[in-house]
Coordinates of N, CA, C and O in Angstrom, one line a residue:
X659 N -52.7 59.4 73.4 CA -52.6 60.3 72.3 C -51.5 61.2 72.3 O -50.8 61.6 71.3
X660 N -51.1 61.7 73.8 CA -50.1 63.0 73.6 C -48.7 62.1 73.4 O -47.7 62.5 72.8
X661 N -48.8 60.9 74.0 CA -47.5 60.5 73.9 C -46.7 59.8 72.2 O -45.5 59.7 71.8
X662 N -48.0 59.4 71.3 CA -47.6 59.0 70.3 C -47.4 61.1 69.3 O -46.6 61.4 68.4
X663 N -48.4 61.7 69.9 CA -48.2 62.9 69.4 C -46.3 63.7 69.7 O -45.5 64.4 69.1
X664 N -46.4 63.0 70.8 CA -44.5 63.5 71.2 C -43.8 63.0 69.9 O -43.2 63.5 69.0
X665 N -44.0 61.7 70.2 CA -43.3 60.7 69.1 C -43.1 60.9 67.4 O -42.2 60.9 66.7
X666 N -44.6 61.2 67.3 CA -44.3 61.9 66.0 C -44.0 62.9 65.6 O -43.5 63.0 64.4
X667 N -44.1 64.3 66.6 CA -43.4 65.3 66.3 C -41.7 65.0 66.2 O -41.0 65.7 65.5
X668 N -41.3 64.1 66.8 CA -39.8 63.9 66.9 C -39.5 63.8 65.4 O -38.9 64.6 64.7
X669 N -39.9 62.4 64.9 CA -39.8 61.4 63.7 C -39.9 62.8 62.7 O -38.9 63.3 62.1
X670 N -40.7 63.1 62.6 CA -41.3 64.2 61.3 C -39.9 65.1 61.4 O -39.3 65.6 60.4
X671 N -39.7 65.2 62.5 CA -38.6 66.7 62.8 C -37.5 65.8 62.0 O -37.0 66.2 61.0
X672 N -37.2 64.9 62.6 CA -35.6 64.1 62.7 C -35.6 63.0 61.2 O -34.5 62.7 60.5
X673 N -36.7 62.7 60.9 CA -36.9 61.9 59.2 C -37.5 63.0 58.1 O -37.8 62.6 57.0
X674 N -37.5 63.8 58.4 CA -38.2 64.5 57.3 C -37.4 66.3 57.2 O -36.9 66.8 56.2
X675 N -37.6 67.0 58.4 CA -36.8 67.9 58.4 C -35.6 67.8 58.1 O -35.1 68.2 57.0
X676 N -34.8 67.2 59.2 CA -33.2 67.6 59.1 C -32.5 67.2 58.1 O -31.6 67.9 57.6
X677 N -32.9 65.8 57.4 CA -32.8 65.3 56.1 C -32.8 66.4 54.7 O -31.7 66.7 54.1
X678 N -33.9 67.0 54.3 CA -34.4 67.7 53.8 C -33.7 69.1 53.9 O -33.5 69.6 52.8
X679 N -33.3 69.7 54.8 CA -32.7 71.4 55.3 C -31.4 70.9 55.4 O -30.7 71.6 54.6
X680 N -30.7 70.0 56.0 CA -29.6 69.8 56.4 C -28.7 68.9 55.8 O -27.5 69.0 55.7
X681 N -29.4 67.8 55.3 CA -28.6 66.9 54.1 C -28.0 65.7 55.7 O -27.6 64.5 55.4
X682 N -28.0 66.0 56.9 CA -27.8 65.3 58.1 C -28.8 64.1 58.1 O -29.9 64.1 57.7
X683 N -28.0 62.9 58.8 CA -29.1 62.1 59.0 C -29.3 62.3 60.6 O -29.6 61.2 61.0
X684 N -29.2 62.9 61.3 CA -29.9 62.8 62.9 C -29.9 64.4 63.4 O -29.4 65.4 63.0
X685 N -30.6 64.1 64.5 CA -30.9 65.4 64.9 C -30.0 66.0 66.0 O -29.9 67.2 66.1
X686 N -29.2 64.9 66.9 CA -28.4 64.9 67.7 C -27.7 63.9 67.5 O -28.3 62.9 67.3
X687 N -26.2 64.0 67.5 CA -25.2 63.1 67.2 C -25.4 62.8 68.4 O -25.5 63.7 69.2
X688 N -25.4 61.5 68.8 CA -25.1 60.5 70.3 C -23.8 60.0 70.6 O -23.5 58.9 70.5
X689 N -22.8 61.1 71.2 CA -21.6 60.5 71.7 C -21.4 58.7 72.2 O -20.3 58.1 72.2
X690 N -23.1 58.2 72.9 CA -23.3 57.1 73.5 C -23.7 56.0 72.7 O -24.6 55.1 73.1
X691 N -23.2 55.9 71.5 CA -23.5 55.1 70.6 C -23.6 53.5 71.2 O -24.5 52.8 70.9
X692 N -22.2 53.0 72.3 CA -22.2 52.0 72.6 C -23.0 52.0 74.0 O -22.4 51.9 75.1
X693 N -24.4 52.1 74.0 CA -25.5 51.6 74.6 C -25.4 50.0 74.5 O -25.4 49.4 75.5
X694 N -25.3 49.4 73.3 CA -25.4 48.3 73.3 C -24.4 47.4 74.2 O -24.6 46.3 74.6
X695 N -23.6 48.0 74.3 CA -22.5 47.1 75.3 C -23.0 46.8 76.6 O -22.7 45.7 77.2
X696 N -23.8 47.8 77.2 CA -23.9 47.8 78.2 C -25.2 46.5 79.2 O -26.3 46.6 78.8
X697 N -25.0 45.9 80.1 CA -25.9 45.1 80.8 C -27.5 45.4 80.1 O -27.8 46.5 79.6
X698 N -28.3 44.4 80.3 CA -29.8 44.7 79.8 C -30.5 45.2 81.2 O -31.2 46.2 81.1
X699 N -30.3 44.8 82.1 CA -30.8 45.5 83.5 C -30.4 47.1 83.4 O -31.3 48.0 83.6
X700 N -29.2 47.4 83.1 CA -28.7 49.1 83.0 C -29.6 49.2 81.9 O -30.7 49.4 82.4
X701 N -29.7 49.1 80.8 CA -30.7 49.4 80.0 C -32.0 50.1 80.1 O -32.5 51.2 79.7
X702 N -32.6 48.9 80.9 CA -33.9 48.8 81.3 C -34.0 49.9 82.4 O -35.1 50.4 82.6
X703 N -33.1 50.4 83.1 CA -33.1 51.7 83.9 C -33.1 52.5 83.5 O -33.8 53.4 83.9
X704 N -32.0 52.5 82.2 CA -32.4 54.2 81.4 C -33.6 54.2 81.0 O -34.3 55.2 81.2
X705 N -34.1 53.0 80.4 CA -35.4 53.1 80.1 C -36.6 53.6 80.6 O -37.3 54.4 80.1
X706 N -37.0 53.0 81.8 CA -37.6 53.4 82.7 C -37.3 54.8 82.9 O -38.2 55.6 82.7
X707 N -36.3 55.1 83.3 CA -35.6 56.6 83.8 C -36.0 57.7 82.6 O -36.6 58.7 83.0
X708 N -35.8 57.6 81.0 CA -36.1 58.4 80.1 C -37.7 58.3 80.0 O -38.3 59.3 80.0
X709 N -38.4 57.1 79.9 CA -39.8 57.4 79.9 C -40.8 57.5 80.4 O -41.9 57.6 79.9
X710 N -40.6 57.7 82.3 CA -41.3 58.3 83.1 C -40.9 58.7 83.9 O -41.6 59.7 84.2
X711 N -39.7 58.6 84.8 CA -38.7 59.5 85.5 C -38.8 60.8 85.2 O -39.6 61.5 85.8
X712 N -38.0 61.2 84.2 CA -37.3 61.9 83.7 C -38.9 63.0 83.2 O -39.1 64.2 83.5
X713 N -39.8 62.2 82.4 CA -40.3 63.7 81.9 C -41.6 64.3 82.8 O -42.2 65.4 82.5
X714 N -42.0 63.0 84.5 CA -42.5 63.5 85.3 C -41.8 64.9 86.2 O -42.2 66.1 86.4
X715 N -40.9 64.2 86.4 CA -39.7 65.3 87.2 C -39.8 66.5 86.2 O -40.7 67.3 86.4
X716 N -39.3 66.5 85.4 CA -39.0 68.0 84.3 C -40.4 68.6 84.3 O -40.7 69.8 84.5
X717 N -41.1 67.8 84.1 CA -42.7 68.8 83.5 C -43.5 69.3 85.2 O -44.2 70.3 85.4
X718 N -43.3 68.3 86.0 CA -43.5 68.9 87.7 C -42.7 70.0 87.9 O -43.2 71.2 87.9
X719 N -41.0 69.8 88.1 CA -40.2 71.4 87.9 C -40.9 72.3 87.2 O -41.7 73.0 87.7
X720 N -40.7 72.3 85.8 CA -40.9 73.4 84.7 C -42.2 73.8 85.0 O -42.4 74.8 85.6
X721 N -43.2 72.8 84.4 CA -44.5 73.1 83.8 C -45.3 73.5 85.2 O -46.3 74.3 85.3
X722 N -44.8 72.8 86.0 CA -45.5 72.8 87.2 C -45.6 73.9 88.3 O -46.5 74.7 88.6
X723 N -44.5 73.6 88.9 CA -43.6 74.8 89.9 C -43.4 76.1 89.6 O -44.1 77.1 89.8
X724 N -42.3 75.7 89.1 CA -41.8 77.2 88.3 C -42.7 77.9 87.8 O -42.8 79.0 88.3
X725 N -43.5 77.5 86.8 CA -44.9 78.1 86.1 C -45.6 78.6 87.0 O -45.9 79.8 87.0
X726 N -46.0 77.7 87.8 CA -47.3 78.2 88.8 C -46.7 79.3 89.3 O -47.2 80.4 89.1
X727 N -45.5 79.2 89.9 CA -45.0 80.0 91.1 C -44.8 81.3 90.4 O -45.1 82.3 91.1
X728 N -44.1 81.5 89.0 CA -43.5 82.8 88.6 C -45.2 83.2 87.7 O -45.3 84.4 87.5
X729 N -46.3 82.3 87.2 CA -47.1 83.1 87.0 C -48.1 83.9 87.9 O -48.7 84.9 87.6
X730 N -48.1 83.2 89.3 CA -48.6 84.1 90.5 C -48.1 85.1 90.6 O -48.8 86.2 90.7
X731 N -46.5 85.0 90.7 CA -45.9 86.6 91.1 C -45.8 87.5 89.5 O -45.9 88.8 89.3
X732 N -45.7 86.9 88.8 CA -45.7 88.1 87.6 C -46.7 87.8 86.9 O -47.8 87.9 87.5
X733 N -46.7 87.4 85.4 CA -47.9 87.4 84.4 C -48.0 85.8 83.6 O -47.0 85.1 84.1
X734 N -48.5 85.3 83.0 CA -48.5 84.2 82.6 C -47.6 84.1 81.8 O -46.9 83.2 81.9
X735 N -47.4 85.1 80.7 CA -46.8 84.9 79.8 C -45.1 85.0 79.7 O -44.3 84.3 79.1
X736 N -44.9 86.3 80.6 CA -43.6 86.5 81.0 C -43.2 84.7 81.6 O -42.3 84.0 81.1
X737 N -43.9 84.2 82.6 CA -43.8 82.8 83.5 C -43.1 81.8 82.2 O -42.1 81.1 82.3
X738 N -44.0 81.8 81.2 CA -44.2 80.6 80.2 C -42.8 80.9 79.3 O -42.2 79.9 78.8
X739 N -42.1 82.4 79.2 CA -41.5 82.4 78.7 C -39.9 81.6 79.1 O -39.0 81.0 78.4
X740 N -40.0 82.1 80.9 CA -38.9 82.3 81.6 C -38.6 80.9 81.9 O -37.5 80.6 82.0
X741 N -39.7 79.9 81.9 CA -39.5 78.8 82.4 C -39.3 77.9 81.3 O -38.9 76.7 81.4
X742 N -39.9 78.7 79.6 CA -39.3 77.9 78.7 C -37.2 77.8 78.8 O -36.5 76.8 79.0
X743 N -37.0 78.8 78.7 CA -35.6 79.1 78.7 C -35.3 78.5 79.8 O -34.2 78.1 79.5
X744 N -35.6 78.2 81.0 CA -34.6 77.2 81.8 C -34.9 75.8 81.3 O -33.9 75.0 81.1
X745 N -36.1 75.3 80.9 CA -36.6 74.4 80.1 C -34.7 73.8 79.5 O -33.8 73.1 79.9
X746 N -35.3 74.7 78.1 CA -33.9 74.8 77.3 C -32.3 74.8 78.1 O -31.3 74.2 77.9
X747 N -32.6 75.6 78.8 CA -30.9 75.6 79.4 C -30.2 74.6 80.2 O -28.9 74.5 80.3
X748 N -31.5 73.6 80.8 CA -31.3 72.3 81.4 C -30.8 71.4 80.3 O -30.1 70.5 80.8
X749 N -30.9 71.4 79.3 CA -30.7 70.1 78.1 C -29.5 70.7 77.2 O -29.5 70.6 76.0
X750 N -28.0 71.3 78.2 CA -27.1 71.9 77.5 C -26.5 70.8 76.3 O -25.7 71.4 75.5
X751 N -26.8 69.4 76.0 CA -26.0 68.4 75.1 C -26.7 68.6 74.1 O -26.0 68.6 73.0
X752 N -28.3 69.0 74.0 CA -29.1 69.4 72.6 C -28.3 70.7 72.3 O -28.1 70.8 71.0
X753 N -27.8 71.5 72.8 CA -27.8 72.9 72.5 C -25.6 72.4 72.2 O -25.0 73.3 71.5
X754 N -25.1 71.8 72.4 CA -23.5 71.7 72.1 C -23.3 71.0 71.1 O -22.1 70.8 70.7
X755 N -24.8 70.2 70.1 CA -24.5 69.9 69.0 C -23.6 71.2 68.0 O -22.7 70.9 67.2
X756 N -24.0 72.0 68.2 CA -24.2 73.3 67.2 C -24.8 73.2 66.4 O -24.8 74.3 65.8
X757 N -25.8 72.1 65.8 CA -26.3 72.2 64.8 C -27.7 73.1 65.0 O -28.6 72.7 65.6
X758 N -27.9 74.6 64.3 CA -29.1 75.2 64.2 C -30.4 74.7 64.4 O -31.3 75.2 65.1
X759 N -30.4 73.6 63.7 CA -31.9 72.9 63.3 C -32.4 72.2 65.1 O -33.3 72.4 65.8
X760 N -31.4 71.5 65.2 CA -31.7 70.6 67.2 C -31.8 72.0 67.8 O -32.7 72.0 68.6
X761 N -31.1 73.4 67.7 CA -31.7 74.5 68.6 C -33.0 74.5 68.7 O -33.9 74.3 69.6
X762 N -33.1 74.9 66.8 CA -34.9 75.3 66.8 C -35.8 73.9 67.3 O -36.8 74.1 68.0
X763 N -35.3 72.6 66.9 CA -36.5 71.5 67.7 C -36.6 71.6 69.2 O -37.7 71.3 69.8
X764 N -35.7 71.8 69.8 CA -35.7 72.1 71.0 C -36.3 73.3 71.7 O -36.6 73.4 72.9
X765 N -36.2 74.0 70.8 CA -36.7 75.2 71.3 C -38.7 75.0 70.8 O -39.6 75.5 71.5
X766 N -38.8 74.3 69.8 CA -40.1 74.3 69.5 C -40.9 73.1 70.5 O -42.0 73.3 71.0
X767 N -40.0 71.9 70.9 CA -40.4 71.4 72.2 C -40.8 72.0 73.0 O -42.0 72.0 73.3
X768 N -39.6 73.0 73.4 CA -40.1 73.5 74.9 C -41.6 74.2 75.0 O -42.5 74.2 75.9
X769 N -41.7 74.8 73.7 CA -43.4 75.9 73.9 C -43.9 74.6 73.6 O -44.4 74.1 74.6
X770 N -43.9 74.1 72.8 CA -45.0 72.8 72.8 C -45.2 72.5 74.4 O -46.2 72.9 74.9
X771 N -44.5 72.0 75.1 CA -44.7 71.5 76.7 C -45.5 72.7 77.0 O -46.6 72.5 77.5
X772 N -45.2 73.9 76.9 CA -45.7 74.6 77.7 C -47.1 75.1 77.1 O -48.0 75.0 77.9
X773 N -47.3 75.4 76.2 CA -48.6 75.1 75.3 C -49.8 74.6 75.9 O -50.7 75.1 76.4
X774 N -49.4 72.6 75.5 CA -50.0 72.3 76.6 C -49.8 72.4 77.3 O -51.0 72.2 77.6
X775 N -49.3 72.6 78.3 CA -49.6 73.0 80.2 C -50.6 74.2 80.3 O -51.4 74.3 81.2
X776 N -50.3 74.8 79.5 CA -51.2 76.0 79.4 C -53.0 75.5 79.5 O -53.9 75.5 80.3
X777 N -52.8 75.1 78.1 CA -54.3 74.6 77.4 C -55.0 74.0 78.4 O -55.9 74.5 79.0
X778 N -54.4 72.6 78.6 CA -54.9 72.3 79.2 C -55.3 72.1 81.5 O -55.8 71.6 82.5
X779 N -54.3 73.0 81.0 CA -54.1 73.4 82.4 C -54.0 72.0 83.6 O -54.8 71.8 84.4
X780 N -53.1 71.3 83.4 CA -52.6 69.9 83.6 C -51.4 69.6 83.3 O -50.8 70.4 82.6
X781 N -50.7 68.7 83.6 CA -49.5 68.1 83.7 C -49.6 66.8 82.9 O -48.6 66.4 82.4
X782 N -50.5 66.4 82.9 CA -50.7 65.1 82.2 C -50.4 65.1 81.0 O -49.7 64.1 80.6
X783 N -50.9 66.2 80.2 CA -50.5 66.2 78.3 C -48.9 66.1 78.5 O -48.3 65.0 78.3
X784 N -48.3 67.5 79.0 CA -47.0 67.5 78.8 C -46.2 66.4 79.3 O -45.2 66.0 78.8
X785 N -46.5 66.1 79.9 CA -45.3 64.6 80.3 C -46.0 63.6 79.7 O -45.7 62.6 80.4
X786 N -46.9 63.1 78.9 CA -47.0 62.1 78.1 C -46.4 62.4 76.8 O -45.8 61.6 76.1
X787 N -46.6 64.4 76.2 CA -45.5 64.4 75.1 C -44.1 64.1 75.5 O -43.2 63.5 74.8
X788 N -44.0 64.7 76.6 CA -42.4 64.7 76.7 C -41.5 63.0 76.8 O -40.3 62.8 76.3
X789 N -42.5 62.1 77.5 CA -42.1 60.6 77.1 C -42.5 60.4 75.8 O -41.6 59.8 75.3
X790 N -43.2 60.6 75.0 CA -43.2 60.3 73.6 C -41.9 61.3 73.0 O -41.3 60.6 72.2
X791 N -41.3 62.3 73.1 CA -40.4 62.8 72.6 C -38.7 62.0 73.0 O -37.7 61.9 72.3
X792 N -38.9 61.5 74.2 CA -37.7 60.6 74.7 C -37.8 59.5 73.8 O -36.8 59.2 73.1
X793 N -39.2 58.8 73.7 CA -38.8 57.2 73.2 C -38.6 57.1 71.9 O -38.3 56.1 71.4
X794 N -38.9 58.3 71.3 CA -38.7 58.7 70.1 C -36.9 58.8 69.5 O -36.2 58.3 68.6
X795 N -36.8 59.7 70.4 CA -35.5 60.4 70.0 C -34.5 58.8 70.3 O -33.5 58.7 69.6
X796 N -34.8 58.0 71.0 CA -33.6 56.8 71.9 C -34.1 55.4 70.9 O -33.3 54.6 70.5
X797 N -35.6 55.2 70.7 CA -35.6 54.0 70.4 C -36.5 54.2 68.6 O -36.6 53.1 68.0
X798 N -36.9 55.3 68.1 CA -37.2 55.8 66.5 C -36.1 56.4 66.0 O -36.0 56.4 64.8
X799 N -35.3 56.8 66.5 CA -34.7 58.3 65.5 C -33.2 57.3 65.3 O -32.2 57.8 64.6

């Protein structure tokens, strides 16, 4: 459920928003357009790498560590804040679009991850949104 919920949060943002506010068709221009050139084995690595790699690692760091660790020593909320913003500050290619609209999705990501992590006090939601927000953005948008 959380992962098709990543997924749709993307699409809605990326087919419906930016379209709509921006008159843009995408949410992030892909300098990497020629994916297709490349071997199906390399492929299948990013693949792998963007849909479980990638949002286990980030949501263990972020949601996980960091969180736990800076909500023990300070307050939850300050924690949820501090750890959105490194969140954000790791994904500097979302943020060198310049386009306003990928700030704010990105930035509405990050509390979403952290949301759930919160709620449900688990790692599981957020990294099934966070692979639904990858397979979205690489293999929907």
């Amino acid at each position: 459920g959380a992962f098709v919920a990543g997924a749709t949060f993307v699409q809605l943002f990326t087919k419906v928003l930016i379209p709509l506010i921006s008159g843009t068709e995408t949410l992030i221009p892909y300098p990497a357009q020629g994916i297709n050139t490349l071997p199906l084995w390399f492929k299948l690595g990013i693949a792998v790498s963007l849909f479980s790699i990638v949002p286990i690692a980030e949501e263990f760091l972020f949601r996980g560590v960091l969180y736990a660790g800076l909500a023990e020593a300070w307050n939850k909320s300050l924690a949820a804040v501090a750890t959105t913003i490194m969140f954000i500050a790791l994904h500097p290619a979302n943020l060198g679009s310049g386009n306003a609209l990928t700030h704010l999705a990105l930035v509405l990501i990050a509390i979403l991850l952290m949301w759930a992590r919160v709620v449900t006090k688990s790692l599981y939601v957020p990294v099934m949104l966070h692979a639904g927000f990858n397979f979205s953005s690489v293999f929907l948008g």
